[in-house]
Amino acid sequence: MRKKLVAGNWKMNTTRQTATTLVRELVAEIGQETRLDVVVCPPFPYLLPVREVLAGSRIALGAQNVFPEAKGAFTGEVSPVMLTDCGCQWVIVGHSERRRVLGESNEFIRRKLIAAVQHGLQVILCIGETKEERQAGQTFAVVSAQLQESLPALSSAQLAAVVIAYEPVWAIGTGINATPEQAQEVHSYIRDWLARHCGSEISQTLRILYGGSVTPANAPSLLSQSDIDGVLVGGASLQARDFLAIARAAIP
Ligand code: PGA
């Protein structure tokens, strides 16, 4: 049984005050929940204040990005060493907003993935096709290329620190979620890909999240699919009530 994981990607939102208020409400309601894993990913400046509120709870702290070097002359960047030093256990890598808005390549994402796991971080690796790619029937090819260019660089032990988030680009922030059937189809393809390239044990244990316009209304049907092991939530993770409803839908 793969334990469900619900992660909140706050993106470039919140203030120090709204961030700590939000996480205080989460801690009060599900701070000791053992039946699922919960991760919150605030913006860099709020990692430390959020960590203080999370202290003693089972909710884990994640970052939204990382640079693939431990230290050095990389103005404006944040290293995996700094993230673990600030209490992060997780980091999101390869989010489509970073691929598309910031121009990150599969190669750069692979370097980030390796650096993050080498420094003891668990990684949520995001993959997914655009609307045009889906319409052209290229969904599996795109997803497979994104996996192929990052995962084979990792050992089996390192793969145990990875979670994949299937996030169709056309569903992110648009209010148009993939249907549970569309999501399950791609999740099942990803699990088969993992079986072929990483071995059957990894394919059975590695968690695959769905992301893209997840709400309290659609979370239960998405989470009931056999290969959907959790969700990566953007907009709805900014309201405690919505995020809590989504998290509760993931409790078996
Ligand atoms: P959304 O974002 O839930 O606002 O669509 C999801 C994500 O980008 O991870």
Coordinates of C-alpha atoms and ligand atoms in Angstrom, one line a residue:
M1 CA 0.0 0.0 0.0
R2 CA 1.4 3.4 -1.0
K3 CA 0.7 6.0 1.6
K4 CA -1.1 9.0 0.0
L5 CA 0.7 12.3 -0.2
V6 CA -0.9 15.7 -0.4
A7 CA 1.4 18.6 -1.2
G8 CA 0.6 22.3 -1.3
N9 CA 2.5 24.4 -3.8
W10 CA 1.9 28.0 -2.7
K11 CA 3.8 29.4 -5.7
M12 CA 4.6 33.2 -5.4
N13 CA 1.8 33.8 -2.9
T14 CA 1.2 34.6 0.8
T15 CA 2.9 37.1 3.1
R16 CA 4.8 36.2 6.2
Q17 CA 1.6 36.7 8.1
T18 CA -0.8 34.8 5.8
A19 CA 1.7 32.0 5.5
T20 CA 2.0 31.4 9.2
T21 CA -1.7 31.8 9.8
L22 CA -2.4 29.2 7.0
V23 CA 0.0 26.7 8.4
R24 CA -1.2 27.2 11.9
E25 CA -4.7 26.1 10.8
L26 CA -3.3 23.1 9.1
V27 CA -1.2 22.1 12.1
A28 CA -4.3 22.4 14.4
E29 CA -6.4 20.2 12.2
I30 CA -4.1 17.6 10.7
G31 CA -0.7 18.2 12.4
Q32 CA -0.7 14.7 13.9
E33 CA -2.3 12.8 11.0
T34 CA -0.4 9.6 10.4
R35 CA -2.6 8.1 7.6
L36 CA -1.2 10.4 4.9
D37 CA 1.8 12.5 4.3
V38 CA 1.3 16.2 4.0
V39 CA 3.9 18.7 2.6
V40 CA 3.7 22.5 2.3
C41 CA 5.9 24.4 0.0
P42 CA 6.0 28.1 0.8
P43 CA 8.1 30.7 -1.0
F44 CA 11.8 30.8 0.1
P45 CA 11.5 33.8 2.5
Y46 CA 8.8 32.1 4.5
L47 CA 10.5 28.7 4.9
L48 CA 11.8 29.6 8.4
P49 CA 8.7 31.2 9.9
V50 CA 6.6 28.3 8.5
R51 CA 9.1 25.8 9.9
E52 CA 8.7 27.3 13.4
V53 CA 4.9 26.8 13.2
L54 CA 5.4 23.2 11.9
A55 CA 7.7 22.2 14.7
G56 CA 6.5 19.1 16.5
S57 CA 3.9 18.4 13.8
R58 CA 4.0 15.7 11.1
I59 CA 3.5 18.1 8.3
A60 CA 6.7 18.4 6.3
L61 CA 8.3 21.5 4.8
G62 CA 9.2 21.7 1.1
A63 CA 10.8 24.3 -1.2
Q64 CA 9.6 25.2 -4.7
N65 CA 13.0 25.2 -6.4
V66 CA 16.7 24.4 -5.9
F67 CA 19.9 25.1 -7.7
P68 CA 22.1 22.1 -8.5
E69 CA 25.2 23.2 -6.7
A70 CA 26.0 23.1 -3.0
K71 CA 27.4 26.7 -2.9
G72 CA 29.3 29.2 -4.9
A73 CA 28.9 32.2 -7.2
F74 CA 25.3 31.7 -8.4
T75 CA 23.7 35.1 -7.6
G76 CA 20.1 34.8 -6.5
E77 CA 20.1 31.0 -6.3
V78 CA 19.4 28.7 -3.3
S79 CA 21.3 25.4 -2.7
P80 CA 20.1 22.0 -1.5
V81 CA 22.4 22.5 1.5
M82 CA 20.6 25.7 2.5
L83 CA 17.2 24.0 2.1
T84 CA 18.0 21.2 4.5
D85 CA 19.6 23.7 6.8
C86 CA 16.2 25.6 6.8
G87 CA 14.4 22.4 7.7
C88 CA 13.2 21.4 4.2
Q89 CA 12.7 17.7 3.6
W90 CA 11.2 18.1 0.2
V91 CA 11.7 20.2 -3.0
I92 CA 9.6 20.5 -6.1
V93 CA 11.7 20.1 -9.3
G94 CA 10.7 20.5 -12.9
H95 CA 7.4 22.4 -12.4
S96 CA 5.9 23.5 -15.7
E97 CA 6.1 27.2 -14.7
R98 CA 9.8 26.8 -14.3
R99 CA 10.2 24.8 -17.5
R100 CA 8.1 27.3 -19.5
V101 CA 8.4 30.7 -17.8
L102 CA 12.0 30.3 -16.6
G103 CA 13.2 28.2 -19.6
E104 CA 14.5 25.2 -17.6
S105 CA 15.5 22.2 -19.8
N106 CA 15.2 18.5 -19.0
E107 CA 19.0 18.5 -18.6
F108 CA 19.0 21.3 -16.0
I109 CA 16.1 19.6 -14.2
R110 CA 18.1 16.3 -14.1
R111 CA 21.0 18.1 -12.5
K112 CA 18.7 19.6 -9.8
L113 CA 17.1 16.2 -9.2
I114 CA 20.5 14.6 -8.6
A115 CA 21.8 17.4 -6.4
A116 CA 18.7 17.4 -4.3
V117 CA 18.7 13.7 -3.6
Q118 CA 22.4 13.7 -3.0
H119 CA 21.9 16.2 -0.3
G120 CA 19.1 14.2 1.4
L121 CA 16.1 16.0 0.0
Q122 CA 13.0 14.1 -1.2
V123 CA 11.9 15.4 -4.6
I124 CA 8.5 16.0 -6.3
L125 CA 9.4 15.7 -9.9
C126 CA 6.8 17.4 -12.1
I127 CA 6.1 16.2 -15.7
G128 CA 3.2 16.7 -18.1
E129 CA 2.2 17.7 -21.6
T130 CA 0.8 20.9 -23.0
K131 CA -2.6 21.2 -24.7
E132 CA -1.0 21.2 -28.1
E133 CA 1.0 18.1 -27.3
R134 CA -2.1 16.3 -26.0
Q135 CA -4.1 17.3 -29.1
A136 CA -1.3 16.0 -31.3
G137 CA -1.5 12.6 -29.5
Q138 CA 2.0 13.1 -28.0
T139 CA 1.1 12.8 -24.3
F140 CA 2.9 9.5 -23.7
A141 CA 5.9 10.5 -25.8
V142 CA 6.4 13.8 -23.8
V143 CA 6.0 12.2 -20.4
S144 CA 8.3 9.4 -21.4
A145 CA 11.0 11.8 -22.6
Q146 CA 10.7 13.8 -19.4
L147 CA 11.2 10.6 -17.3
Q148 CA 13.9 9.3 -19.6
E149 CA 16.0 12.4 -19.3
S150 CA 16.0 12.5 -15.5
L151 CA 15.3 9.2 -13.7
P152 CA 17.9 6.8 -15.1
A153 CA 20.6 9.0 -13.6
L154 CA 19.5 7.8 -10.1
S155 CA 20.3 4.6 -8.2
S156 CA 17.5 2.5 -6.8
A157 CA 18.2 3.9 -3.3
Q158 CA 18.0 7.5 -4.7
L159 CA 14.7 6.7 -6.6
A160 CA 13.2 5.9 -3.2
A161 CA 13.4 9.6 -2.4
V162 CA 11.4 10.6 -5.6
V163 CA 7.7 11.2 -6.1
I164 CA 6.4 12.0 -9.6
A165 CA 3.7 14.6 -10.1
Y166 CA 1.8 14.3 -13.4
E167 CA 0.6 17.8 -14.1
P168 CA -0.9 18.3 -17.5
V169 CA 0.1 21.9 -18.3
W170 CA -3.4 22.7 -19.7
A171 CA -4.9 21.9 -16.3
I172 CA -2.6 24.0 -14.1
G173 CA -4.3 27.1 -12.8
T174 CA -7.0 26.9 -15.5
G175 CA -9.8 25.4 -13.5
I176 CA -9.9 22.6 -16.1
N177 CA -8.8 19.4 -14.3
A178 CA -8.0 16.2 -16.1
T179 CA -10.8 13.8 -15.6
P180 CA -10.1 11.0 -13.2
E181 CA -10.0 8.6 -16.3
Q182 CA -7.6 10.9 -18.2
A183 CA -5.3 11.2 -15.2
Q184 CA -5.4 7.4 -14.4
E185 CA -4.5 6.6 -18.0
V186 CA -1.3 8.6 -17.8
H187 CA -0.5 7.5 -14.3
S188 CA -0.8 3.9 -15.4
Y189 CA 1.5 4.6 -18.3
I190 CA 4.0 6.2 -16.0
R191 CA 3.9 3.1 -13.7
D192 CA 4.5 0.8 -16.7
W193 CA 7.4 3.0 -17.8
L194 CA 8.8 2.7 -14.3
A195 CA 8.5 -1.1 -14.4
R196 CA 10.3 -1.2 -17.7
H197 CA 13.1 1.2 -16.8
C198 CA 13.5 1.1 -13.0
G199 CA 12.3 -2.3 -12.0
S200 CA 9.1 -3.7 -10.6
E201 CA 9.8 -2.8 -7.0
I202 CA 10.2 0.9 -7.8
S203 CA 7.2 0.9 -10.0
Q204 CA 5.1 -0.5 -7.2
T205 CA 6.4 1.7 -4.4
L206 CA 7.1 5.1 -6.1
R207 CA 4.2 7.5 -5.6
I208 CA 2.6 9.3 -8.5
L209 CA 0.7 12.5 -7.7
Y210 CA -1.8 14.3 -9.9
G211 CA -1.7 18.1 -10.2
G212 CA -3.8 20.7 -12.0
S213 CA -6.9 22.5 -10.7
V214 CA -7.4 20.0 -7.8
T215 CA -10.3 21.2 -5.6
P216 CA -12.2 19.8 -2.7
A217 CA -14.9 18.8 -5.3
N218 CA -12.8 16.8 -7.7
A219 CA -10.2 15.4 -5.2
P220 CA -12.2 12.4 -4.0
S221 CA -12.7 11.0 -7.6
L222 CA -9.1 11.7 -8.6
L223 CA -7.8 10.1 -5.4
S224 CA -10.0 7.0 -5.9
Q225 CA -8.1 6.0 -9.0
S226 CA -5.8 3.0 -8.5
D227 CA -2.5 4.7 -9.7
I228 CA -3.1 8.2 -8.2
D229 CA -1.2 8.3 -4.9
G230 CA -1.9 11.8 -3.9
V231 CA -2.2 15.4 -5.3
L232 CA 0.0 18.5 -5.8
V233 CA -2.3 21.4 -5.1
G234 CA -1.7 25.0 -6.2
G235 CA -4.5 27.5 -5.9
A236 CA -6.6 25.5 -3.5
S237 CA -3.7 25.1 -1.1
L238 CA -3.9 28.8 -0.2
Q239 CA -7.1 28.4 1.7
A240 CA -6.9 26.2 4.8
R241 CA -10.4 25.0 4.5
D242 CA -10.0 23.8 0.9
F243 CA -6.6 22.2 1.5
L244 CA -7.9 20.4 4.6
A245 CA -10.8 19.1 2.6
I246 CA -8.5 17.8 -0.1
A247 CA -6.2 16.2 2.5
R248 CA -9.1 14.5 4.3
A249 CA -10.2 13.1 0.9
A250 CA -6.8 11.3 0.8
I251 CA -7.2 9.5 4.1
P252 CA -8.0 5.9 3.4
Ligands
PGA1 P1 -3.2 24.5 -9.5 O1 -1.7 24.4 -9.6 O2 -3.8 23.6 -8.5 O3 -3.5 26.0 -9.1 O4 -3.8 24.2 -10.9 C1 -1.1 23.1 -9.5 C2 0.4 23.2 -9.6 O5 0.9 24.0 -10.4 O6 1.2 22.4 -9.0

